[in-house]
C-alpha positions as a Python dict, from the first residue, in 0.01 Angstrom:
ca = {
    (1, 'M'): (0, 0, 0),
    (2, 'E'): (-234, 301, -34),
    (3, 'E'): (67, 532, 3),
    (4, 'Q'): (256, 344, -269),
    (5, 'R'): (-42, 372, -508),
    (6, 'N'): (-54, 750, -462),
    (7, 'K'): (312, 797, -545),
    (8, 'L'): (401, 922, -892),
    (9, 'P'): (606, 686, -1108),
    (10, 'N'): (976, 749, -1160),
    (11, 'F'): (976, 891, -1511),
    (12, 'L'): (1352, 845, -1547),
    (13, 'L'): (1291, 472, -1520),
    (14, 'S'): (961, 447, -1707),
    (15, 'V'): (1066, 656, -2007),
    (16, 'K'): (1384, 551, -2179),
    (17, 'L'): (1592, 860, -2243),
    (18, 'K'): (1719, 728, -2572),
    (19, 'Y'): (1368, 756, -2714),
    (20, 'V'): (1346, 1111, -2586),
    (21, 'K'): (1671, 1189, -2765),
    (22, 'L'): (1544, 1016, -3079),
    (23, 'G'): (1230, 1230, -3072),
    (24, 'Y'): (1445, 1541, -3026),
    (25, 'H'): (1657, 1435, -3323),
    (26, 'Y'): (1354, 1397, -3552),
    (27, 'L'): (1205, 1725, -3429),
    (28, 'I'): (1520, 1928, -3504),
    (29, 'S'): (1597, 1747, -3830),
    (30, 'N'): (1246, 1813, -3963),
    (31, 'A'): (1204, 2162, -3814),
    (32, 'M'): (1219, 2323, -4158),
    (33, 'Y'): (931, 2109, -4284),
    (34, 'L'): (729, 2174, -3969),
    (35, 'V'): (759, 2549, -4034),
    (36, 'L'): (720, 2545, -4413),
    (37, 'I'): (415, 2316, -4432),
    (38, 'P'): (185, 2553, -4235),
    (39, 'L'): (330, 2847, -4432),
    (40, 'L'): (255, 2675, -4763),
    (41, 'G'): (-93, 2597, -4636),
    (42, 'V'): (-155, 2966, -4565),
    (43, 'V'): (-19, 3069, -4907),
    (44, 'S'): (-226, 2802, -5082),
    (45, 'T'): (-541, 2915, -4899),
    (46, 'H'): (-473, 3273, -5004),
    (47, 'L'): (-413, 3177, -5369),
    (48, 'A'): (-737, 2978, -5368),
    (49, 'T'): (-925, 3305, -5316),
    (50, 'F'): (-796, 3441, -5649),
    (51, 'S'): (-1071, 3483, -5907),
    (52, 'L'): (-1037, 3485, -6285),
    (53, 'K'): (-1063, 3865, -6276),
    (54, 'D'): (-762, 3883, -6040),
    (55, 'L'): (-554, 3665, -6272),
    (56, 'I'): (-642, 3880, -6575),
    (57, 'Q'): (-547, 4192, -6380),
    (58, 'L'): (-209, 4034, -6288),
    (59, 'W'): (-147, 3951, -6656),
    (60, 'E'): (-217, 4313, -6756),
    (61, 'I'): (38, 4438, -6503),
    (62, 'L'): (305, 4195, -6631),
    (63, 'K'): (228, 4283, -6997),
    (64, 'F'): (310, 4649, -6939),
    (65, 'N'): (636, 4553, -6765),
    (66, 'F'): (763, 4331, -7048),
    (67, 'V'): (1126, 4447, -7022),
    (68, 'S'): (1145, 4375, -6648),
    (69, 'V'): (988, 4032, -6691),
    (70, 'T'): (1227, 3945, -6976),
    (71, 'L'): (1533, 4057, -6779),
    (72, 'C'): (1426, 3864, -6469),
    (73, 'S'): (1356, 3550, -6673),
    (74, 'S'): (1692, 3576, -6851),
    (75, 'L'): (1872, 3622, -6521),
    (76, 'I'): (1701, 3315, -6374),
    (77, 'V'): (1794, 3104, -6680),
    (78, 'F'): (2155, 3233, -6670),
    (79, 'L'): (2197, 3158, -6300),
    (80, 'A'): (2042, 2813, -6337),
    (81, 'T'): (2276, 2734, -6629),
    (82, 'L'): (2577, 2861, -6435),
    (83, 'Y'): (2485, 2644, -6138),
    (84, 'F'): (2444, 2325, -6338),
    (85, 'M'): (2766, 2389, -6534),
    (86, 'S'): (2981, 2469, -6230),
    (87, 'R'): (2857, 2215, -5973),
    (88, 'P'): (3087, 1918, -5906),
    (89, 'R'): (3036, 1604, -6109),
    (90, 'S'): (2883, 1310, -5929),
    (91, 'I'): (3129, 1026, -5868),
    (92, 'Y'): (2991, 672, -5878),
    (93, 'L'): (3140, 347, -5754),
    (94, 'V'): (3038, 105, -6027),
    (95, 'D'): (3170, -202, -5843),
    (96, 'F'): (3473, -339, -5659),
    (97, 'A'): (3651, -671, -5614),
    (98, 'C'): (3862, -816, -5332),
    (99, 'Y'): (4131, -1075, -5402),
    (100, 'K'): (4102, -1413, -5230),
    (101, 'P'): (4430, -1612, -5242),
    (102, 'Q'): (4453, -1983, -5312),
    (103, 'E'): (4408, -2233, -5029),
    (104, 'D'): (4777, -2331, -5034),
    (105, 'C'): (4850, -1979, -4902),
    (106, 'I'): (4640, -2027, -4585),
    (107, 'C'): (4848, -1952, -4276),
    (108, 'T'): (4702, -2065, -3944),
    (109, 'R'): (4827, -1922, -3617),
    (110, 'E'): (5021, -2244, -3553),
    (111, 'T'): (5167, -2236, -3906),
    (112, 'F'): (5288, -1880, -3855),
    (113, 'I'): (5477, -1970, -3536),
    (114, 'E'): (5611, -2288, -3697),
    (115, 'K'): (5743, -2094, -3998),
    (116, 'A'): (5895, -1829, -3771),
    (117, 'Y'): (6079, -2109, -3588),
    (118, 'L'): (6195, -2278, -3909),
    (119, 'F'): (6327, -1948, -4051),
    (120, 'G'): (6606, -1987, -3795),
    (121, 'Q'): (6632, -1612, -3737),
    (122, 'F'): (6456, -1583, -3401),
    (123, 'G'): (6556, -1693, -3051),
    (124, 'D'): (6317, -1854, -2802),
    (125, 'E'): (6237, -1523, -2632),
    (126, 'I'): (6146, -1352, -2959),
    (127, 'L'): (5941, -1652, -3073),
    (128, 'S'): (5752, -1640, -2743),
    (129, 'F'): (5686, -1268, -2791),
    (130, 'Q'): (5546, -1323, -3143),
    (131, 'K'): (5333, -1608, -3012),
    (132, 'K'): (5175, -1378, -2751),
    (133, 'I'): (5104, -1112, -3014),
    (134, 'V'): (4938, -1363, -3249),
    (135, 'E'): (4730, -1513, -2967),
    (136, 'R'): (4589, -1167, -2881),
    (137, 'S'): (4576, -1029, -3236),
    (138, 'G'): (4218, -1124, -3325),
    (139, 'L'): (4339, -1312, -3635),
    (140, 'G'): (4177, -1643, -3722),
    (141, 'Q'): (4296, -1966, -3877),
    (142, 'K'): (4251, -1881, -4247),
    (143, 'T'): (4459, -1571, -4313),
    (144, 'Y'): (4699, -1577, -4608),
    (145, 'F'): (5074, -1548, -4660),
    (146, 'P'): (5238, -1538, -5006),
    (147, 'S'): (5369, -1873, -5127),
    (148, 'S'): (5726, -1740, -5116),
    (149, 'L'): (5705, -1715, -4736),
    (150, 'M'): (5523, -2044, -4691),
    (151, 'R'): (5833, -2229, -4810),
    (152, 'V'): (6120, -2338, -4588),
    (153, 'P'): (6355, -2166, -4625),
    (154, 'P'): (6151, -1862, -4740),
    (155, 'N'): (6233, -1716, -5080),
    (156, 'Y'): (6214, -1339, -5031),
    (157, 'C'): (6354, -1183, -5347),
    (158, 'M'): (6245, -921, -5601),
    (159, 'E'): (6114, -1183, -5844),
    (160, 'E'): (5888, -1338, -5579),
    (161, 'A'): (5769, -994, -5468),
    (162, 'R'): (5670, -914, -5825),
    (163, 'K'): (5486, -1245, -5847),
    (164, 'E'): (5290, -1163, -5532),
    (165, 'A'): (5203, -818, -5667),
    (166, 'E'): (5087, -961, -6000),
    (167, 'E'): (4882, -1234, -5833),
    (168, 'V'): (4699, -988, -5607),
    (169, 'M'): (4652, -699, -5852),
    (170, 'F'): (4561, -900, -6160),
    (171, 'G'): (4336, -1133, -5960),
    (172, 'A'): (4133, -841, -5825),
    (173, 'I'): (4127, -649, -6156),
    (174, 'D'): (4024, -955, -6360),
    (175, 'E'): (3727, -1013, -6130),
    (176, 'L'): (3631, -645, -6139),
    (177, 'L'): (3637, -622, -6518),
    (178, 'E'): (3429, -940, -6536),
    (179, 'K'): (3172, -801, -6289),
    (180, 'T'): (3138, -461, -6460),
    (181, 'G'): (3180, -558, -6825),
    (182, 'V'): (3408, -255, -6874),
    (183, 'K'): (3688, -298, -7127),
    (184, 'A'): (4043, -224, -7017),
    (185, 'K'): (4083, 25, -7304),
    (186, 'D'): (3797, 235, -7161),
    (187, 'I'): (3988, 312, -6840),
    (188, 'G'): (4126, 667, -6848),
    (189, 'I'): (4267, 696, -6495),
    (190, 'L'): (4475, 440, -6301),
    (191, 'I'): (4589, 475, -5939),
    (192, 'V'): (4783, 201, -5759),
    (193, 'N'): (4882, 231, -5394),
    (194, 'C'): (5129, 4, -5213),
    (195, 'S'): (5323, 143, -4922),
    (196, 'L'): (5639, -70, -4891),
    (197, 'F'): (5700, -227, -5233),
    (198, 'N'): (5788, 23, -5505),
    (199, 'P'): (5975, -144, -5792),
    (200, 'T'): (6088, 11, -6121),
    (201, 'P'): (5895, 9, -6351),
    (202, 'S'): (5617, 93, -6107),
    (203, 'L'): (5321, -123, -6009),
    (204, 'S'): (5093, 104, -6214),
    (205, 'A'): (5318, 42, -6517),
    (206, 'M'): (5286, -330, -6447),
    (207, 'V'): (4906, -298, -6474),
    (208, 'V'): (4929, -86, -6790),
    (209, 'N'): (5157, -343, -6953),
    (210, 'H'): (4950, -646, -6854),
    (211, 'Y'): (4614, -506, -6968),
    (212, 'K'): (4756, -302, -7260),
    (213, 'L'): (4589, 15, -7136),
    (214, 'R'): (4577, 315, -7369),
    (215, 'G'): (4878, 541, -7414),
    (216, 'N'): (4720, 861, -7280),
    (217, 'I'): (4606, 706, -6950),
    (218, 'L'): (4659, 917, -6639),
    (219, 'S'): (4852, 673, -6417),
    (220, 'Y'): (4975, 726, -6062),
    (221, 'N'): (5171, 507, -5820),
    (222, 'L'): (5141, 598, -5449),
    (223, 'G'): (5406, 462, -5212),
    (224, 'G'): (5502, 505, -4848),
    (225, 'M'): (5159, 635, -4745),
    (226, 'G'): (5058, 351, -4513),
    (227, 'C'): (4726, 183, -4457),
    (228, 'S'): (4521, 497, -4529),
    (229, 'A'): (4653, 522, -4885),
    (230, 'G'): (4344, 351, -5023),
    (231, 'L'): (4125, 648, -4931),
    (232, 'I'): (4393, 889, -5054),
    (233, 'S'): (4367, 709, -5388),
    (234, 'I'): (3989, 750, -5384),
    (235, 'D'): (4027, 1122, -5308),
    (236, 'L'): (4282, 1162, -5590),
    (237, 'A'): (4053, 976, -5830),
    (238, 'K'): (3766, 1205, -5730),
    (239, 'H'): (3963, 1518, -5819),
    (240, 'L'): (4086, 1368, -6147),
    (241, 'L'): (3732, 1268, -6243),
    (242, 'Q'): (3615, 1623, -6175),
    (243, 'A'): (3863, 1746, -6436),
    (244, 'N'): (3812, 1469, -6695),
    (245, 'P'): (3450, 1416, -6806),
    (246, 'N'): (3314, 1079, -6923),
    (247, 'S'): (3597, 879, -6766),
    (248, 'Y'): (3654, 561, -6571),
    (249, 'A'): (3907, 551, -6285),
    (250, 'L'): (4058, 223, -6167),
    (251, 'V'): (4196, 223, -5812),
    (252, 'V'): (4407, -71, -5691),
    (253, 'S'): (4491, -95, -5318),
    (254, 'M'): (4732, -354, -5179),
    (255, 'E'): (5039, -425, -4971),
    (256, 'N'): (5330, -655, -5050),
    (257, 'I'): (5469, -882, -4778),
    (258, 'T'): (5741, -1084, -4954),
    (259, 'L'): (6024, -831, -4916),
    (260, 'N'): (5894, -676, -4594),
    (261, 'L'): (5908, -958, -4341),
    (262, 'Y'): (6124, -838, -4051),
    (263, 'L'): (6382, -1095, -3938),
    (264, 'G'): (6542, -907, -3650),
    (265, 'N'): (6487, -896, -3275),
    (266, 'N'): (6344, -545, -3225),
    (267, 'R'): (6003, -604, -3065),
    (268, 'S'): (5847, -283, -3197),
    (269, 'M'): (5926, -407, -3550),
    (270, 'L'): (5799, -761, -3496),
    (271, 'V'): (5435, -663, -3443),
    (272, 'S'): (5377, -599, -3815),
    (273, 'N'): (5493, -957, -3892),
    (274, 'C'): (5214, -1087, -3670),
    (275, 'L'): (4932, -871, -3813),
    (276, 'F'): (4987, -809, -4185),
    (277, 'R'): (4859, -1061, -4436),
    (278, 'M'): (4820, -1099, -4813),
    (279, 'G'): (4531, -920, -4987),
    (280, 'G'): (4422, -646, -5225),
    (281, 'A'): (4124, -477, -5387),
    (282, 'A'): (4030, -311, -5716),
    (283, 'I'): (3767, -37, -5738),
    (284, 'L'): (3607, 112, -6049),
    (285, 'L'): (3484, 472, -6031),
    (286, 'S'): (3293, 664, -6298),
    (287, 'N'): (3168, 1018, -6357),
    (288, 'K'): (2938, 920, -6643),
    (289, 'P'): (2572, 1008, -6569),
    (290, 'S'): (2470, 697, -6763),
    (291, 'D'): (2650, 477, -6507),
    (292, 'R'): (2436, 593, -6215),
    (293, 'R'): (2167, 329, -6273),
    (294, 'R'): (2410, 36, -6258),
    (295, 'S'): (2648, 171, -5992),
    (296, 'K'): (2640, 54, -5632),
    (297, 'Y'): (2738, 374, -5450),
    (298, 'Q'): (2787, 745, -5491),
    (299, 'L'): (3084, 917, -5329),
    (300, 'V'): (2950, 1188, -5097),
    (301, 'H'): (3254, 1315, -4904),
    (302, 'T'): (3627, 1258, -4861),
    (303, 'V'): (3810, 1413, -4567),
    (304, 'R'): (4188, 1391, -4528),
    (305, 'T'): (4383, 1471, -4211),
    (306, 'H'): (4765, 1485, -4201),
    (307, 'K'): (4947, 1529, -3869),
    (308, 'G'): (5299, 1499, -4013),
    (309, 'A'): (5400, 1847, -3894),
    (310, 'D'): (5414, 1704, -3541),
    (311, 'D'): (5737, 1507, -3476),
    (312, 'K'): (5567, 1249, -3253),
    (313, 'S'): (5302, 1182, -3517),
    (314, 'Y'): (5559, 1168, -3796),
    (315, 'G'): (5771, 906, -3620),
    (316, 'C'): (5508, 677, -3469),
    (317, 'V'): (5513, 438, -3769),
    (318, 'F'): (5865, 443, -3912),
    (319, 'Q'): (6055, 217, -4150),
    (320, 'K'): (6419, 193, -4050),
    (321, 'E'): (6712, -38, -3981),
    (322, 'D'): (6761, -195, -3640),
    (323, 'D'): (7096, -231, -3460),
    (324, 'T'): (7189, -524, -3686),
    (325, 'K'): (7099, -333, -4008),
    (326, 'K'): (6783, -534, -4068),
    (327, 'V'): (6497, -326, -4210),
    (328, 'G'): (6153, -320, -4051),
    (329, 'V'): (5863, -94, -3960),
    (330, 'A'): (5875, 23, -3599),
    (331, 'L'): (5549, 100, -3417),
    (332, 'S'): (5579, 360, -3142),
    (333, 'K'): (5415, 329, -2799),
    (334, 'D'): (5250, 662, -2876),
    (335, 'L'): (5062, 516, -3172),
    (336, 'M'): (4719, 496, -3007),
    (337, 'A'): (4743, 850, -2867),
    (338, 'V'): (4853, 985, -3206),
    (339, 'A'): (4572, 798, -3381),
    (340, 'G'): (4323, 944, -3133),
    (341, 'E'): (4436, 1299, -3206),
    (342, 'A'): (4422, 1242, -3581),
    (343, 'L'): (4074, 1090, -3549),
    (344, 'K'): (3952, 1388, -3344),
    (345, 'T'): (4075, 1631, -3610),
    (346, 'N'): (3921, 1426, -3889),
    (347, 'I'): (3575, 1391, -3735),
    (348, 'T'): (3575, 1758, -3638),
    (349, 'T'): (3596, 1833, -4010),
    (350, 'L'): (3360, 1554, -4115),
    (351, 'G'): (3096, 1613, -3847),
    (352, 'P'): (2941, 1933, -3987),
    (353, 'L'): (2918, 1767, -4330),
    (354, 'V'): (2725, 1459, -4219),
    (355, 'L'): (2573, 1502, -3873),
    (356, 'P'): (2207, 1605, -3839),
    (357, 'M'): (2140, 1953, -3704),
    (358, 'S'): (2022, 1807, -3373),
    (359, 'E'): (2367, 1661, -3300),
    (360, 'Q'): (2549, 1974, -3414),
    (361, 'L'): (2328, 2184, -3187),
    (362, 'L'): (2400, 1966, -2882),
    (363, 'F'): (2773, 1975, -2957),
    (364, 'F'): (2768, 2355, -2995),
    (365, 'V'): (2571, 2412, -2674),
    (366, 'T'): (2808, 2185, -2478),
    (367, 'L'): (3111, 2360, -2627),
    (368, 'V'): (2977, 2705, -2534),
    (369, 'G'): (2898, 2584, -2182),
    (370, 'R'): (3249, 2448, -2130),
    (371, 'K'): (3454, 2720, -2301),
    (372, 'I'): (3257, 3038, -2229),
    (373, 'F'): (3059, 2969, -1912),
    (374, 'K'): (3327, 2734, -1768),
    (375, 'M'): (3066, 2472, -1680),
    (376, 'K'): (3201, 2142, -1548),
    (377, 'I'): (3036, 1915, -1803),
    (378, 'K'): (3176, 1639, -2017),
    (379, 'P'): (3251, 1715, -2383),
    (380, 'Y'): (2961, 1599, -2598),
    (381, 'I'): (3058, 1318, -2836),
    (382, 'P'): (2828, 1334, -3141),
    (383, 'D'): (2631, 1020, -3221),
    (384, 'F'): (2763, 922, -3562),
    (385, 'K'): (2512, 637, -3575),
    (386, 'L'): (2257, 905, -3668),
    (387, 'A'): (2469, 995, -3972),
    (388, 'F'): (2570, 647, -4092),
    (389, 'E'): (2409, 306, -4112),
    (390, 'H'): (2738, 118, -4168),
    (391, 'F'): (3097, 159, -4051),
    (392, 'C'): (3409, 23, -4222),
    (393, 'I'): (3700, 86, -3986),
    (394, 'H'): (4046, -18, -4100),
    (395, 'A'): (4123, -359, -3949),
    (396, 'G'): (4468, -254, -3826),
    (397, 'G'): (4450, -457, -3507),
    (398, 'R'): (4227, -547, -3217),
    (399, 'A'): (4344, -252, -3002),
    (400, 'V'): (4253, 2, -3270),
    (401, 'L'): (3905, -147, -3315),
    (402, 'D'): (3846, -161, -2939),
    (403, 'E'): (3934, 207, -2897),
    (404, 'L'): (3716, 323, -3185),
    (405, 'E'): (3423, 113, -3069),
    (406, 'K'): (3446, 279, -2727),
    (407, 'N'): (3512, 636, -2843),
    (408, 'L'): (3242, 638, -3112),
    (409, 'D'): (2997, 443, -2893),
    (410, 'L'): (2941, 177, -3159),
    (411, 'S'): (2763, -153, -3110),
    (412, 'E'): (2896, -502, -3182),
    (413, 'W'): (2679, -505, -3494),
    (414, 'H'): (2849, -191, -3627),
    (415, 'M'): (3196, -332, -3552),
    (416, 'E'): (3122, -677, -3693),
    (417, 'P'): (3252, -616, -4050),
    (418, 'S'): (3585, -483, -3919),
    (419, 'R'): (3634, -755, -3658),
    (420, 'M'): (3539, -1037, -3894),
    (421, 'T'): (3771, -900, -4163),
    (422, 'L'): (4058, -891, -3915),
    (423, 'Y'): (3972, -1246, -3809),
    (424, 'R'): (3932, -1391, -4158),
    (425, 'F'): (4192, -1201, -4363),
    (426, 'G'): (4414, -1022, -4109),
    (427, 'N'): (4545, -670, -4166),
    (428, 'T'): (4552, -639, -4545),
    (429, 'S'): (4656, -273, -4516),
    (430, 'S'): (4469, -23, -4736),
    (431, 'S'): (4245, -291, -4890),
    (432, 'S'): (4088, -399, -4559),
    (433, 'L'): (3810, -139, -4595),
    (434, 'W'): (3687, -312, -4909),
    (435, 'Y'): (3683, -658, -4749),
    (436, 'E'): (3468, -499, -4479),
    (437, 'L'): (3227, -345, -4728),
    (438, 'A'): (3211, -679, -4910),
    (439, 'Y'): (3121, -845, -4577),
    (440, 'T'): (2839, -595, -4522),
    (441, 'E'): (2707, -667, -4872),
    (442, 'A'): (2733, -1043, -4826),
    (443, 'K'): (2523, -1013, -4511),
    (444, 'G'): (2250, -838, -4711),
    (445, 'R'): (2271, -524, -4498),
    (446, 'I'): (2311, -260, -4772),
    (447, 'K'): (1979, -96, -4856),
    (448, 'K'): (1914, 185, -5101),
    (449, 'G'): (1996, 519, -4940),
    (450, 'D'): (2221, 371, -4668),
    (451, 'R'): (2532, 570, -4581),
    (452, 'T'): (2867, 402, -4514),
    (453, 'W'): (3165, 561, -4342),
    (454, 'Q'): (3509, 426, -4431),
    (455, 'I'): (3789, 543, -4202),
    (456, 'A'): (4157, 446, -4209),
    (457, 'F'): (4482, 537, -4037),
    (458, 'G'): (4830, 539, -4185),
    (459, 'S'): (5192, 637, -4134),
    (460, 'G'): (5277, 1001, -4154),
    (461, 'F'): (5049, 1021, -3944),
    (462, 'K'): (4723, 1030, -4140),
    (463, 'C'): (4355, 972, -4077),
    (464, 'N'): (4128, 968, -4384),
    (465, 'S'): (3754, 925, -4433),
    (466, 'A'): (3521, 851, -4723),
    (467, 'V'): (3142, 859, -4714),
    (468, 'W'): (2936, 655, -4962),
    (469, 'K'): (2562, 650, -5029),
    (470, 'A'): (2405, 329, -5160),
    (471, 'L'): (2226, 382, -5492),
    (472, 'K'): (2045, 49, -5472),
    (473, 'T'): (1975, -241, -5240),
    (474, 'I'): (2251, -502, -5274),
    (475, 'N'): (2126, -857, -5325),
    (476, 'P'): (2397, -1089, -5187),
    (477, 'E'): (2275, -1378, -5401),
    (478, 'K'): (2388, -1187, -5710),
    (479, 'E'): (2724, -1085, -5568),
    (480, 'K'): (3067, -1239, -5613),
    (481, 'S'): (3305, -1169, -5326),
    (482, 'P'): (3556, -1350, -5103),
    (483, 'W'): (3284, -1390, -4838),
    (484, 'I'): (2996, -1534, -5038),
    (485, 'D'): (3083, -1904, -5006),
    (486, 'E'): (3136, -1884, -4630),
    (487, 'I'): (2930, -1590, -4506),
    (488, 'H'): (2692, -1827, -4325),
    (489, 'E'): (2978, -1910, -4086),
    (490, 'F'): (3001, -1551, -3960),
    (491, 'P'): (3002, -1378, -3722),
    (492, 'V'): (3216, -1595, -3498),
    (493, 'H'): (3325, -1543, -3140),
    (494, 'V'): (3680, -1406, -3124),
    (495, 'P'): (3837, -1484, -2785),
    (496, 'Q'): (4061, -1232, -2612),
    (497, 'V'): (4338, -1492, -2617),
    (498, 'A'): (4344, -1779, -2869),
    (499, 'K'): (4603, -2016, -2729),
    (500, 'I'): (4853, -2168, -2970),
    (501, 'D'): (4964, -2523, -2895),
    (502, 'S'): (5339, -2537, -2850),
}
């Protein structure tokens, strides 16, 4: 016992290394202040020794160098003016709204399999395959299908597809205009993105006609850009707002299911049937300085990555006809590997913009050790939890969320908005990021100064990011969103396999 008392404690067990790393992070992040504060103290002490006679002497020197003082002052004023005139305009997210369909559009897991059977297009083997996908999908019992597909037989025609588009877009826009108090005539920029449904006139023209928007509006309709098109729309709106002062930009993100249900037997094309559900979102952006006080967020960064030059990436999500000439979207087996490469490229660009110096230094030292000194050490994965408080990861499917949770070393709390959105609303394509942000707000998690990272993947293959900074603390009691009436029910446990009764 005496020998045990004389032994030193095991510091690796008694001191948690994560706290050591946290201390290192704060030390490096505040290194500039730690150096400047003593320096300012020395300068202040020196200035305190100045007497009135010293100040008068300094004034006499400046008086006899009037031309130099005037030139220096003018140069300072000119450079300050040039800086303030040329710096990018701040982009604010005034508010956003997510569409919540009517209860008669609710499609349980059992209802989905029942409808697939009643369609009469699938054999027993294909029905069994879809059943397995739905059971492992992470989708819950209250996702939504358009009313046209809830009928037996389904009515998938252009008229019904237009009805679905109008219901989703106008429902979200009406709520947004009500929340913000902005008049439709005040909107100067309109961007609508929908990957698979592109009628003529366009969806953006449909919005212009319904709300009687002004004739000189800058309207854009983005198609075929997949689930990451929502952030492409945000990036496009950002650049348009930089060029058009005192403007509002309305972004509408959605997908249309009515005409895009695959009724063939190609398994790679059937997965999208099991995951995609009805939904959409409308977002109002502004570059008006006067809107800062009432806006929720400020756009900090957008980073876009396109891997379409690589054939494997280009073809991993591909709309085509099967052997029986039925159209569907085929998902390649290489999808996860392609997504991983796109993510790596995207965060390599984003990292230096958002990560604290402590993480960048660790990454650089590890890289030098591996590449130059050939040291056998693992690549250092930066801790993005030091850069962001909240994560909104596109709810494309359970496998995607599992991989990102592991690769980014995120906790269940960080993944909760994405997993609950997938469970409650399914994969609503480009709008899923906004359901996730609405979930975070409804939980009362958004505090002033918090940073949120939205990241989405899409066909092409693309990986896009947007970073937002909260301008105020969001009070969920004052919010209107699809989660508010039921947020107390979440989070829920999502089993690996949710059996469907035959």
